[in-house]
Amino acid sequence: MDHETAQKQIERIRDEIRRHNRLYYVEDSPEISDAEYDRLFRELLAIEREHPDLVTMDSPSQRVGAAPAEGFSQVRHRVPMLSLQNAMDEGEMREFDARIKRFLGREDDFDFVVEPKFDGLSAELVYENGVFVSGSTRGDGTVGEDVTSNLRTIGSIPLRLDARVPDSTPLFPEPIPKLLEVRGEVYMRKDRFEELNRQREAESEPIFANPRNAAAGSLRQLDPSVTASRPLAFFAYSIGAADGFKPSSQWDLLSRLRGLGFPVCDMARRVNGMDAVMEQYHRMLDSRDKLPFEIDGMVVKVDSFALQRELGEVSRSPRWAIAFKFPPTRETSRIERIVVQVGRTGALTPVAEMTPVRVGGVMVRRATLHNEDEVVRKGVMVGDWVTIQRAGDVIPEVVEVLTDRRDGTEERFVMPTVCPVCGGAANREEGEAVRRCINASCPAQLKERIRHFGSKTAMDIEHLGDKVADQLVDQGLTHDVADLYDLGLEQVMNLERMAEKSAQNLILAIEKSKSRPLSAVVFALGIRHVGEATARGLANHFGSIDAIMAAGEEDLADVEDVGPVVAKSVAGFFKSESNRELVRRLREAGVSMAHEESAEQADPRFAGKTFVLTGTLSSMTRERAKALIMERGGKVASSVSTKTDMVVAGDAAGSKLNKADKLGIPVLGEDEFLDMLGQER
Ligand code: IVH
């Protein structure tokens, strides 16, 4: 390819990649598959390799490039990065409001913008003539660390500003500013954080205490290729120095930042007066556990920049903004005992039994210590006072020991080398952090396997609760999950507290589970490292259980999101004759294992239809709603147009709802939507 053609091709592919980045990270509505995206990317790399002189700083290929640094150099922020004062309750919020009114000598209510307070670390990104040139951490607010090469690896950070992308741009495209310093939060999603920790655990590396530590640790890596391998994301929420960018208010700022291609959280709202702020606070607090990322409060900002200027700052915090904190999800309590639980893969997990304490509104009695290395690393002893933390619906965990509070009566904990349930050997394989009971018929493992098998996203067997699973194993009625399909009404009725009606319900639910799709069955088998998403990936890729069983490690690693650890685990699982036998018996029992394309796309209310989600759903996250629609063959778009078939409106639905009304597009409330999905609240 001659130089000129290469230049043109490169420009075209870069533009396309940028457009897809934006659709993916900012609009949340990708148009192409990951595989197609990879193909584009490889095409770009190939041409750039041939024409190295055409590689520019803002090329998407430069996200992964830079060599490790010796240390970070320091950068002085052109405009100091302020911090926020905190308010802990409604009273303090009312004081904040009163203070502003006093200061301005006004009595009327102000417009405020409320935003989630993201629990990550703040960073500043500098764009010159629309190109990302450098970036830094907040540091002490005046001087931060230069982490440019690391920030460059974060997919949701635009390397070049682009106001030309249709669909999301305001009526008048934003001109590219000469200088723009964008500030925001680098964070890690909760599911990505857990995945990362699982991976680290499997590789015997120390795990991160929470998504914020994981994000901070990942951004402050001297080797950018390490940062590149970590699932970091970014939300923009303010600016530093700017030339050629003059928003008039916080609300205007957010929409313009979005227009320039920055990810801006769609939970921000503009409201009038403190009562409305309080309402938003409760709404955000309620949705906190369901969000895909952690937030530790709400930031309340006076909307108008003119008023902000008038209010100014005091002791390094603006007078016009405040962080309204949520009740803490960390508490201290004392470890009364350490017990060892056995999970479905035989993993022995030390669990601290605590003096009960309320954490973020939930009573906590037990907190996980993960594994024996963690007990050693944290130096936990029985009788210790510790900090425990609850993050969303994750199991509470012990974060650290308060060694100052020791009085000498604490006792060391020794991890047993036999399974506390079956008494069989519990081994720790080389390179593994976890000790496992190796007895495949250990009742504790079996109980967990049955519970997992029957869970909602697996075989969805209603009425198969913990107590029932325990009894089925204890009474010798089930030796593996396939035995569930041989259970008779009589046997079930003989279980404790099982009336005829409930027994019938259970038998019916077991019967119904036979039509669960392939992905659910693969997930239900409880293969190590195979979560819902991986199971779906395997089902989509191979299309049948036989094909999955026949696949070698290499074939498995071809599947999207399946790395070598997962591939090894899946291949190992199906190499075992007893597991193959189990699948055979499930099939003989009538479990269909049909791939969902035939099983689920049949839903005509979803198949081929385009949905738009707006507002906050109280029963699920937007991600989840999207997944449920897509599972049924529907599509989800980010904005309402004549092509939209249906709009799902949650709380505080905004302009999309108005547009739907204008275009006469049917709007579903949350209850109707749940009905349509066949889900309960
Ligand atoms: S505005 C002066 N908005 O909170 C304005 N900050 O204590 C300061 N943070 O270091 C920043 N979410 O890391 C703002 N929506 C949000 C935020 C937010 C989280 C963090 C940020 C900052 C700290 C301030």
XYZ file of C-alpha atoms and ligand atoms in Angstrom:
705
model
C 0.000 0.000 0.000
C 1.448 3.388 -0.921
C 1.906 6.043 1.678
C -1.045 8.138 0.618
C -3.505 5.258 0.524
C -2.225 4.073 3.894
C -2.792 7.523 5.365
C -6.369 7.534 4.092
C -7.075 4.007 5.286
C -5.628 4.751 8.693
C -7.771 7.848 9.066
C -10.879 5.956 8.055
C -10.273 3.051 10.451
C -9.353 5.338 13.340
C -12.532 7.328 12.840
C -14.516 4.161 12.811
C -12.839 2.812 15.946
C -13.456 6.110 17.710
C -17.090 6.015 16.716
C -17.466 2.483 18.088
C -15.597 3.401 21.271
C -18.047 6.157 21.813
C -21.070 3.982 21.070
C -19.721 1.413 23.504
C -18.430 3.545 26.373
C -20.481 6.709 26.196
C -23.761 5.758 24.558
C -23.841 2.278 26.016
C -25.221 0.933 22.747
C -22.622 -0.891 20.663
C -23.358 -1.488 16.996
C -20.798 -4.191 16.319
C -19.641 -7.316 18.129
C -16.378 -7.436 20.061
C -14.970 -9.717 17.383
C -15.730 -7.193 14.632
C -14.153 -4.477 16.746
C -11.022 -6.603 17.194
C -10.851 -7.112 13.448
C -10.930 -3.353 12.848
C -8.276 -2.866 15.474
C -6.004 -5.491 13.963
C -6.447 -3.916 10.554
C -5.248 -0.606 11.972
C -2.268 -2.248 13.694
C -1.251 -3.984 10.477
C -1.176 -0.768 8.431
C 0.554 1.151 11.202
C 3.206 -1.540 11.416
C 3.912 -1.095 7.731
C 3.953 2.692 8.024
C 5.361 3.510 11.466
C 5.738 7.179 10.527
C 1.940 7.469 10.384
C 1.488 6.473 14.040
C 0.241 9.463 16.022
C -0.277 9.993 19.753
C -4.034 9.987 19.410
C -4.243 6.718 17.481
C -6.369 4.118 19.299
C -3.390 1.779 18.894
C -1.409 3.904 21.345
C -3.510 2.838 24.313
C -1.272 -0.133 25.004
C 2.168 1.006 23.880
C 4.338 2.790 26.413
C 7.272 1.234 28.236
C 7.431 0.983 32.042
C 8.484 4.153 33.876
C 11.122 4.472 36.593
C 8.779 6.437 38.764
C 6.059 9.004 38.273
C 6.991 12.589 37.686
C 5.074 15.285 39.455
C 2.674 17.660 37.771
C 1.349 20.903 39.143
C -2.367 21.362 38.422
C -3.030 24.631 36.587
C -6.168 25.034 38.688
C -6.060 23.349 42.104
C -8.245 20.273 42.478
C -10.431 21.091 45.448
C -11.934 18.634 47.855
C -15.466 18.536 49.187
C -16.896 19.121 52.606
C -19.062 16.304 53.882
C -22.596 16.301 55.200
C -23.599 13.239 57.178
C -27.338 13.813 57.540
C -30.293 15.910 56.472
C -29.616 18.519 59.157
C -26.160 19.195 57.781
C -27.578 19.460 54.276
C -30.118 22.044 55.429
C -27.268 23.975 57.040
C -25.381 23.906 53.752
C -28.441 25.338 51.996
C -28.950 27.991 54.668
C -25.269 28.952 54.518
C -25.445 29.551 50.774
C -28.604 31.596 51.086
C -27.047 33.679 53.850
C -23.866 34.218 51.905
C -25.723 35.365 48.800
C -28.347 37.244 50.788
C -31.135 35.445 48.959
C -34.139 33.497 50.065
C -35.362 31.735 46.982
C -34.434 28.117 46.248
C -31.549 27.308 43.960
C -31.163 24.766 41.220
C -28.790 22.029 42.274
C -27.202 19.288 40.233
C -26.972 16.040 42.159
C -24.558 13.336 41.043
C -23.411 10.064 42.525
C -20.222 10.355 44.544
C -18.166 7.744 42.762
C -15.883 5.718 44.969
C -12.724 5.671 42.898
C -9.894 8.154 42.538
C -10.002 11.460 40.766
C -7.858 12.272 37.797
C -7.305 15.152 35.437
C -7.056 14.739 31.679
C -5.501 17.495 29.586
C -6.619 17.979 25.966
C -4.833 20.375 23.649
C -6.690 21.113 20.428
C -8.804 18.067 21.105
C -5.933 15.627 21.632
C -5.263 13.913 24.953
C -1.743 15.036 25.856
C -1.331 14.286 29.529
C -3.103 13.217 32.647
C -2.470 13.099 36.343
C -3.806 11.948 39.677
C -5.232 14.465 42.109
C -2.349 14.073 44.554
C -2.657 16.677 47.276
C -4.806 18.861 45.044
C -1.928 21.105 43.988
C 0.607 18.550 42.742
C -0.302 15.145 41.370
C 1.492 12.311 39.601
C 1.859 12.054 35.857
C 0.021 8.872 34.895
C -0.522 9.758 31.232
C 0.486 6.366 29.796
C -1.766 4.580 32.233
C -4.794 6.794 31.614
C -4.279 6.239 27.901
C -5.059 2.541 28.394
C -8.539 3.220 29.783
C -10.965 2.505 26.993
C -13.626 4.987 28.055
C -11.195 7.920 28.042
C -11.269 9.541 24.595
C -7.815 10.047 23.115
C -9.248 12.626 20.789
C -12.309 14.763 21.245
C -14.877 14.330 18.583
C -17.993 16.418 18.344
C -19.083 15.116 15.014
C -20.631 11.861 16.079
C -24.345 12.047 15.372
C -27.048 10.828 17.697
C -25.709 12.117 20.984
C -24.450 15.518 19.970
C -26.320 18.585 21.077
C -28.104 20.576 18.401
C -24.968 22.592 17.751
C -21.868 20.429 17.756
C -19.334 21.445 20.343
C -16.345 23.205 18.770
C -13.062 21.591 19.798
C -11.564 23.699 22.640
C -7.944 24.889 22.392
C -7.346 23.673 25.924
C -9.547 21.574 28.130
C -8.755 19.914 31.441
C -11.398 17.364 32.240
C -11.719 15.977 35.723
C -13.470 12.880 36.807
C -13.264 9.583 38.582
C -11.313 6.497 37.587
C -13.182 3.509 38.975
C -13.708 -0.209 38.596
C -17.103 -1.836 38.188
C -18.096 -4.206 40.975
C -18.422 -7.247 38.697
C -15.073 -6.531 37.046
C -13.498 -6.110 40.452
C -14.775 -9.472 41.604
C -13.630 -11.098 38.397
C -10.187 -9.570 38.854
C -9.996 -10.830 42.425
C -11.121 -14.310 41.409
C -8.422 -14.350 38.785
C -5.837 -13.139 41.310
C -6.966 -15.710 43.803
C -6.612 -18.441 41.183
C -3.104 -17.199 40.499
C -2.287 -16.910 44.219
C -1.845 -13.167 44.093
C -3.076 -10.963 46.916
C -6.607 -9.760 46.332
C -7.795 -6.137 46.512
C -9.917 -5.087 49.464
C -12.433 -3.112 47.388
C -12.967 -1.665 43.910
C -11.460 1.677 44.931
C -8.191 0.109 46.069
C -8.154 -1.982 42.922
C -8.653 1.130 40.782
C -6.001 3.114 42.629
C -3.530 0.233 42.580
C -4.131 -0.286 38.888
C -3.727 3.357 37.891
C -0.516 3.786 39.846
C 1.378 1.048 38.020
C 4.788 1.834 36.630
C 4.159 -0.581 33.795
C 1.237 0.665 31.683
C 0.676 -2.800 30.251
C -0.401 -3.882 33.741
C -2.890 -1.011 33.872
C -4.092 -1.978 30.405
C -4.970 -5.444 31.695
C -7.128 -4.026 34.492
C -10.783 -3.203 33.837
C -10.755 0.523 34.643
C -13.399 3.024 33.614
C -13.909 6.769 33.860
C -16.740 9.224 34.550
C -16.265 12.932 33.821
C -17.798 15.479 36.213
C -15.876 18.753 36.184
C -13.182 20.793 34.478
C -9.991 22.634 35.364
C -8.433 25.144 32.996
C -10.224 25.653 29.680
C -9.831 27.799 26.605
C -12.668 27.763 24.103
C -15.101 25.929 26.341
C -17.570 28.031 28.308
C -20.463 26.167 29.863
C -22.856 28.288 31.891
C -23.767 25.758 34.542
C -22.919 22.310 35.879
C -25.850 20.825 33.971
C -24.656 22.477 30.777
C -21.113 21.267 31.503
C -22.206 17.649 31.833
C -24.119 17.699 28.585
C -21.252 19.368 26.728
C -18.729 16.888 28.109
C -20.967 14.129 26.872
C -21.121 15.910 23.518
C -17.335 15.850 23.316
C -17.293 12.113 23.864
C -16.733 11.755 27.605
C -18.605 9.163 29.614
C -20.952 11.072 31.914
C -23.061 9.182 34.434
C -26.728 9.253 33.484
C -27.835 9.338 37.119
C -27.157 13.072 37.449
C -30.297 15.180 37.965
C -31.026 18.898 38.131
C -33.497 19.748 40.878
C -34.772 22.855 42.649
C -34.384 23.317 46.400
C -33.375 21.101 49.330
C -36.595 19.055 49.504
C -35.994 17.805 46.002
C -32.337 17.135 46.859
C -33.476 14.973 49.780
C -35.806 13.047 47.512
C -32.928 12.322 45.146
C -30.749 11.292 48.058
C -33.187 8.600 49.092
C -33.599 7.449 45.536
C -29.849 7.119 45.072
C -29.389 5.419 48.420
C -32.092 2.905 47.497
C -30.485 2.068 44.194
C -26.971 1.965 45.625
C -26.694 -1.808 45.991
C -28.044 -2.398 42.510
C -25.598 -0.119 40.719
C -22.771 -1.706 38.757
C -20.230 0.552 40.499
C -19.695 1.680 44.078
C -20.823 5.058 45.274
C -20.365 6.365 48.785
C -22.716 9.317 48.664
C -24.169 12.005 46.501
C -22.436 15.210 45.402
C -24.699 18.250 45.455
C -23.572 21.243 43.377
C -25.142 24.669 42.882
C -25.991 24.526 39.190
C -25.252 28.076 38.031
C -21.588 28.873 37.404
C -22.301 32.568 38.045
C -23.496 31.680 41.540
C -20.574 29.295 42.005
C -18.159 32.124 41.238
C -19.938 34.384 43.684
C -19.810 31.731 46.401
C -16.124 30.942 45.912
C -14.246 28.639 48.214
C -13.147 28.311 51.779
C -10.174 26.258 53.016
C -9.700 24.336 49.776
C -13.364 23.359 49.416
C -15.977 25.108 47.327
C -18.865 26.754 49.179
C -21.150 25.749 46.323
C -20.820 21.984 46.625
C -20.990 19.318 49.280
C -20.667 15.549 49.524
C -23.782 14.090 51.129
C -22.408 10.818 52.457
C -24.276 7.543 52.682
C -24.254 5.613 55.950
C -20.928 3.771 56.125
C -20.652 0.215 54.849
C -17.664 -0.295 57.112
C -17.998 -0.978 60.796
C -15.955 -2.423 63.578
C -16.865 -5.508 65.538
C -15.223 -8.369 67.400
C -14.508 -11.859 66.072
C -16.045 -14.372 68.445
C -15.165 -17.472 66.496
C -13.731 -18.535 63.166
C -15.557 -21.360 61.425
C -14.657 -23.089 58.188
C -17.242 -23.474 55.432
C -17.041 -25.866 52.526
C -18.238 -24.566 49.169
C -19.496 -26.409 46.134
C -16.036 -26.774 44.637
C -14.745 -28.082 47.958
C -13.028 -24.793 48.786
C -12.544 -24.301 52.519
C -13.391 -20.739 53.465
C -12.610 -19.380 56.920
C -15.535 -17.273 58.089
C -15.452 -14.932 61.081
C -18.493 -15.025 63.338
C -18.855 -11.533 64.719
C -20.656 -9.783 67.497
C -23.663 -8.640 65.422
C -23.336 -5.128 64.076
C -25.399 -3.023 61.680
C -23.497 -2.147 58.513
C -25.077 0.160 55.949
C -28.524 -0.757 57.197
C -28.038 -4.539 57.330
C -27.279 -6.676 60.400
C -24.013 -8.522 59.904
C -23.052 -11.604 61.900
C -20.489 -13.260 59.654
C -17.724 -11.962 57.472
C -15.533 -13.904 55.101
C -11.779 -14.184 55.551
C -11.435 -15.604 52.006
C -8.628 -18.151 52.556
C -5.767 -19.052 54.857
C -3.254 -16.766 53.156
C -5.581 -13.855 53.780
C -5.872 -14.801 57.452
C -2.089 -14.787 57.671
C -1.683 -11.622 55.611
C -4.171 -9.706 57.717
C -2.893 -11.344 60.908
C -6.408 -12.119 62.105
C -6.833 -13.836 65.500
C -9.927 -15.055 67.285
C -11.060 -12.320 69.673
C -9.703 -9.507 67.490
C -11.522 -6.256 66.879
C -11.686 -5.815 63.135
C -13.098 -3.551 60.456
C -15.679 -5.273 58.320
C -17.030 -4.070 55.061
C -20.160 -4.773 53.092
C -20.183 -3.831 49.445
C -23.575 -4.097 47.776
C -24.931 -7.582 47.954
C -21.459 -9.055 48.271
C -20.755 -11.117 51.405
C -19.283 -8.882 54.121
C -15.565 -9.282 54.580
C -12.940 -8.626 57.201
C -10.805 -5.722 55.992
C -8.259 -5.184 58.735
C -7.364 -5.928 62.328
C -7.388 -3.124 64.877
C -4.244 -4.324 66.613
C -4.348 -1.432 69.115
C -7.363 -3.017 70.710
C -5.708 -6.349 71.498
C -5.535 -7.332 75.155
C -3.515 -10.542 74.927
C -6.462 -12.938 75.131
C -6.647 -13.349 71.355
C -6.012 -16.792 69.973
C -4.333 -17.882 66.811
C -6.452 -19.574 64.172
C -5.120 -22.645 62.445
C -6.636 -23.747 59.179
C -7.643 -27.435 59.380
C -5.992 -29.839 56.949
C -9.057 -32.052 56.870
C -12.542 -31.163 55.705
C -14.596 -30.051 58.732
C -17.653 -31.736 57.244
C -16.588 -35.122 55.892
C -13.234 -35.479 57.649
C -11.529 -36.261 54.338
C -8.209 -34.744 53.306
C -8.234 -31.073 52.391
C -5.313 -30.307 50.121
C -3.767 -27.186 48.847
C -2.362 -27.470 45.388
C 0.801 -25.730 44.461
C 0.216 -22.157 43.391
C -3.313 -22.144 44.810
C -4.471 -19.926 47.652
C -7.355 -22.198 48.421
C -7.426 -25.441 50.349
C -9.967 -27.919 49.019
C -11.747 -30.973 50.272
C -10.936 -33.555 47.596
C -13.770 -35.929 48.447
C -16.172 -35.464 45.515
C -19.070 -36.882 47.519
C -18.488 -34.656 50.547
C -21.966 -33.746 51.750
C -21.081 -30.076 52.251
C -19.989 -29.746 48.643
C -22.980 -31.644 47.443
C -25.388 -29.397 49.340
C -23.782 -26.336 47.811
C -23.834 -27.890 44.360
C -27.530 -28.621 44.684
C -28.257 -25.100 45.890
C -26.312 -23.655 43.003
C -27.962 -26.008 40.514
C -31.426 -24.910 41.603
C -30.660 -21.181 41.810
C -32.614 -18.687 39.747
C -30.089 -18.035 37.014
C -29.116 -21.720 36.849
C -31.930 -24.308 36.650
C -34.382 -21.973 38.376
C -35.954 -24.636 40.607
C -38.298 -22.768 42.891
C -38.895 -24.275 46.341
C -35.465 -25.918 46.390
C -34.233 -23.846 49.316
C -31.281 -24.404 51.631
C -33.226 -26.497 54.127
C -34.563 -28.792 51.442
C -31.126 -29.232 49.876
C -29.645 -30.080 53.289
C -32.277 -32.708 53.966
C -32.050 -34.266 50.520
C -28.364 -34.860 51.124
C -28.582 -35.787 54.803
C -31.284 -38.361 54.131
C -29.320 -39.875 51.299
C -31.932 -39.042 48.660
C -29.551 -37.220 46.339
C -25.940 -38.132 45.711
C -25.588 -35.765 42.803
C -27.726 -33.183 41.018
C -29.060 -35.718 38.500
C -30.736 -37.566 41.382
C -33.113 -34.615 41.740
C -34.910 -35.800 38.619
C -35.596 -39.222 40.174
C -37.289 -37.823 43.267
C -40.820 -39.059 43.835
C -43.657 -37.248 45.597
C -43.608 -39.707 48.500
C -39.928 -39.143 49.192
C -40.288 -35.389 49.120
C -43.333 -35.462 51.362
C -41.332 -37.325 53.956
C -38.976 -34.386 54.387
C -39.435 -32.236 57.427
C -41.999 -29.476 57.175
C -43.050 -30.517 53.701
C -46.782 -30.586 53.145
C -48.244 -32.352 50.129
C -48.833 -29.068 48.331
C -45.243 -27.876 48.729
C -43.939 -31.292 47.762
C -45.994 -31.134 44.578
C -44.702 -27.653 43.862
C -41.125 -28.805 44.218
C -41.640 -31.784 41.934
C -43.299 -29.500 39.376
C -40.474 -26.995 39.563
C -37.926 -29.763 39.018
C -39.929 -30.950 36.014
C -40.085 -27.434 34.608
C -36.327 -27.010 34.898
C -35.865 -29.654 32.205
C -36.547 -27.042 29.560
C -33.856 -24.638 30.761
C -31.589 -23.518 27.931
C -28.061 -24.748 27.365
C -26.372 -21.717 28.927
C -28.311 -22.196 32.174
C -27.372 -25.879 32.301
C -23.695 -25.114 31.703
C -23.800 -22.550 34.501
C -25.736 -24.951 36.759
C -23.036 -27.619 36.483
C -20.943 -25.459 38.763
C -17.699 -25.633 36.809
C -15.018 -23.571 38.503
C -14.578 -20.082 37.022
C -17.691 -20.472 34.861
C -20.144 -17.736 35.795
C -23.343 -16.813 33.986
C -21.622 -14.736 31.327
C -18.988 -17.371 30.556
C -21.676 -20.058 30.381
C -23.583 -17.939 27.882
C -20.401 -17.387 25.889
C -19.737 -21.137 25.767
C -23.323 -21.914 24.750
C -23.300 -19.303 21.990
C -19.950 -20.384 20.687
C -20.463 -24.146 20.652
C -24.250 -24.448 20.411
C -24.521 -27.831 22.145
C -23.344 -29.599 25.270
C -21.661 -32.285 23.156
C -19.592 -29.691 21.346
C -18.555 -28.082 24.637
C -17.628 -31.474 26.077
C -15.590 -32.325 23.008
C -13.696 -29.025 22.931
C -10.029 -28.966 23.839
C -8.395 -26.254 25.904
C -7.377 -24.378 22.764
C -10.866 -24.414 21.236
C -12.239 -23.203 24.543
C -9.776 -20.344 24.721
C -11.184 -19.110 21.383
C -14.389 -18.159 23.137
C -14.807 -14.498 23.950
C -13.749 -13.703 27.519
C -12.418 -17.208 28.150
C -8.805 -17.080 29.282
C -6.412 -19.987 29.853
C -7.490 -20.516 33.477
C -11.148 -20.885 32.539
C -10.368 -23.013 29.483
C -8.326 -25.365 31.632
C -11.061 -25.603 34.210
C -13.779 -26.401 31.640
C -11.672 -28.968 29.810
C -10.680 -30.545 33.128
C -14.286 -30.748 34.242
C -15.394 -32.636 31.156
C -12.358 -34.888 31.145
C -13.624 -36.443 34.322
C -15.621 -39.575 33.566
C -17.996 -38.959 36.473
C -18.859 -35.488 35.151
C -19.505 -36.891 31.659
C -21.694 -39.507 33.262
C -23.556 -36.777 35.127
C -24.342 -34.955 31.880
C -25.497 -38.243 30.319
C -27.860 -38.849 33.208
C -29.242 -35.311 33.074
C -29.998 -35.841 29.415
C -31.616 -39.199 30.087
C -33.754 -37.586 32.759
C -35.109 -35.283 30.050
C -33.090 -32.093 30.556
C -33.218 -30.673 27.035
C -30.120 -28.408 27.042
C -31.335 -26.704 23.869
C -29.357 -23.666 22.798
C -31.339 -20.526 23.567
C -31.535 -19.332 20.003
C -34.354 -21.780 19.501
C -35.575 -21.823 23.082
C -35.785 -18.142 23.857
C -35.779 -16.035 20.753
C -39.284 -17.285 20.211
C -40.658 -14.483 22.389
C -42.322 -12.267 19.782
C -42.786 -9.379 22.189
C -39.014 -8.930 22.266
C -37.525 -10.568 19.187
C -36.267 -7.986 16.716
C -37.768 -5.096 18.697
C -35.856 -2.020 19.787
C -36.198 -0.870 23.384
C -35.026 2.312 25.043
C -34.507 2.404 28.808
C -34.920 5.619 30.744
C -34.991 6.566 34.408
C -34.057 4.270 37.271
C -35.643 0.869 37.720
C -35.985 -0.079 41.349
C -35.832 -3.833 40.846
C -32.745 -4.141 38.686
C -29.822 -2.273 37.199
C -29.943 -0.944 33.686
C -27.317 -3.509 32.699
C -29.494 -6.306 33.929
C -32.581 -4.959 32.148
C -30.560 -4.727 28.990
C -29.292 -8.285 29.341
C -32.819 -9.597 29.894
C -34.104 -7.837 26.782
C -31.188 -9.049 24.719
C -31.575 -12.613 25.966
C -35.075 -12.532 24.540
C -33.878 -11.367 21.177
C -34.580 -7.658 21.625
C -32.244 -4.723 21.047
C -31.543 -1.787 23.324
C -30.827 1.651 21.915
C -29.715 4.735 23.795
C -32.026 7.298 22.275
C -35.649 7.431 21.212
C -36.350 7.656 17.487
C -39.035 6.529 15.069
C -37.246 3.162 15.035
C -37.967 2.632 18.736
C -40.657 0.045 19.455
C -41.011 0.548 23.174
C -39.724 2.746 25.959
C -39.270 1.363 29.471
C -39.564 4.197 31.968
C -38.324 3.910 35.541
C -38.262 6.598 38.188
C -37.230 10.109 37.236
C -37.459 9.353 33.536
C -36.440 12.429 31.592
C -36.458 13.787 28.093
C -36.589 10.360 26.467
C -40.059 9.928 27.912
C -41.237 13.229 26.427
C -39.839 12.270 23.076
C -41.601 8.896 23.216
C -44.872 10.656 23.942
C -44.325 13.003 21.050
C -43.651 10.147 18.654
C -46.511 8.057 20.028
C -44.226 5.199 21.094
C -45.687 2.871 23.736
C -44.243 3.405 27.214
C -44.020 0.631 29.790
C -43.825 1.236 33.527
C -41.581 -0.941 35.657
C -44.369 -3.310 36.724
C -45.529 -3.843 33.171
C -41.973 -4.430 32.073
C -41.442 -7.030 34.810
C -44.697 -8.702 33.785
C -43.549 -8.894 30.222
C -40.257 -10.431 31.339
C -42.121 -12.874 33.493
C -40.174 -11.663 36.516
C -41.252 -10.824 39.987
C -40.161 -7.759 41.871
S -16.719 17.301 42.103
C -14.842 20.893 43.915
N -18.222 15.228 41.596
O -14.932 13.372 45.645
C -15.441 19.772 43.197
N -16.288 14.911 42.946
O -13.942 15.188 48.035
C -14.777 18.501 43.516
N -15.951 12.586 43.655
O -11.638 14.124 44.889
C -15.074 17.377 42.677
N -17.707 11.761 42.647
O -12.642 12.098 43.770
C -17.120 15.675 42.223
N -19.651 13.474 41.050
C -18.547 13.926 41.656
C -17.700 13.076 42.390
C -16.576 13.608 43.036
C -16.661 11.481 43.400
C -14.737 12.617 44.502
C -13.538 13.163 43.816
C -13.013 14.232 44.724
C -13.722 13.975 45.999
C -13.972 15.304 46.674
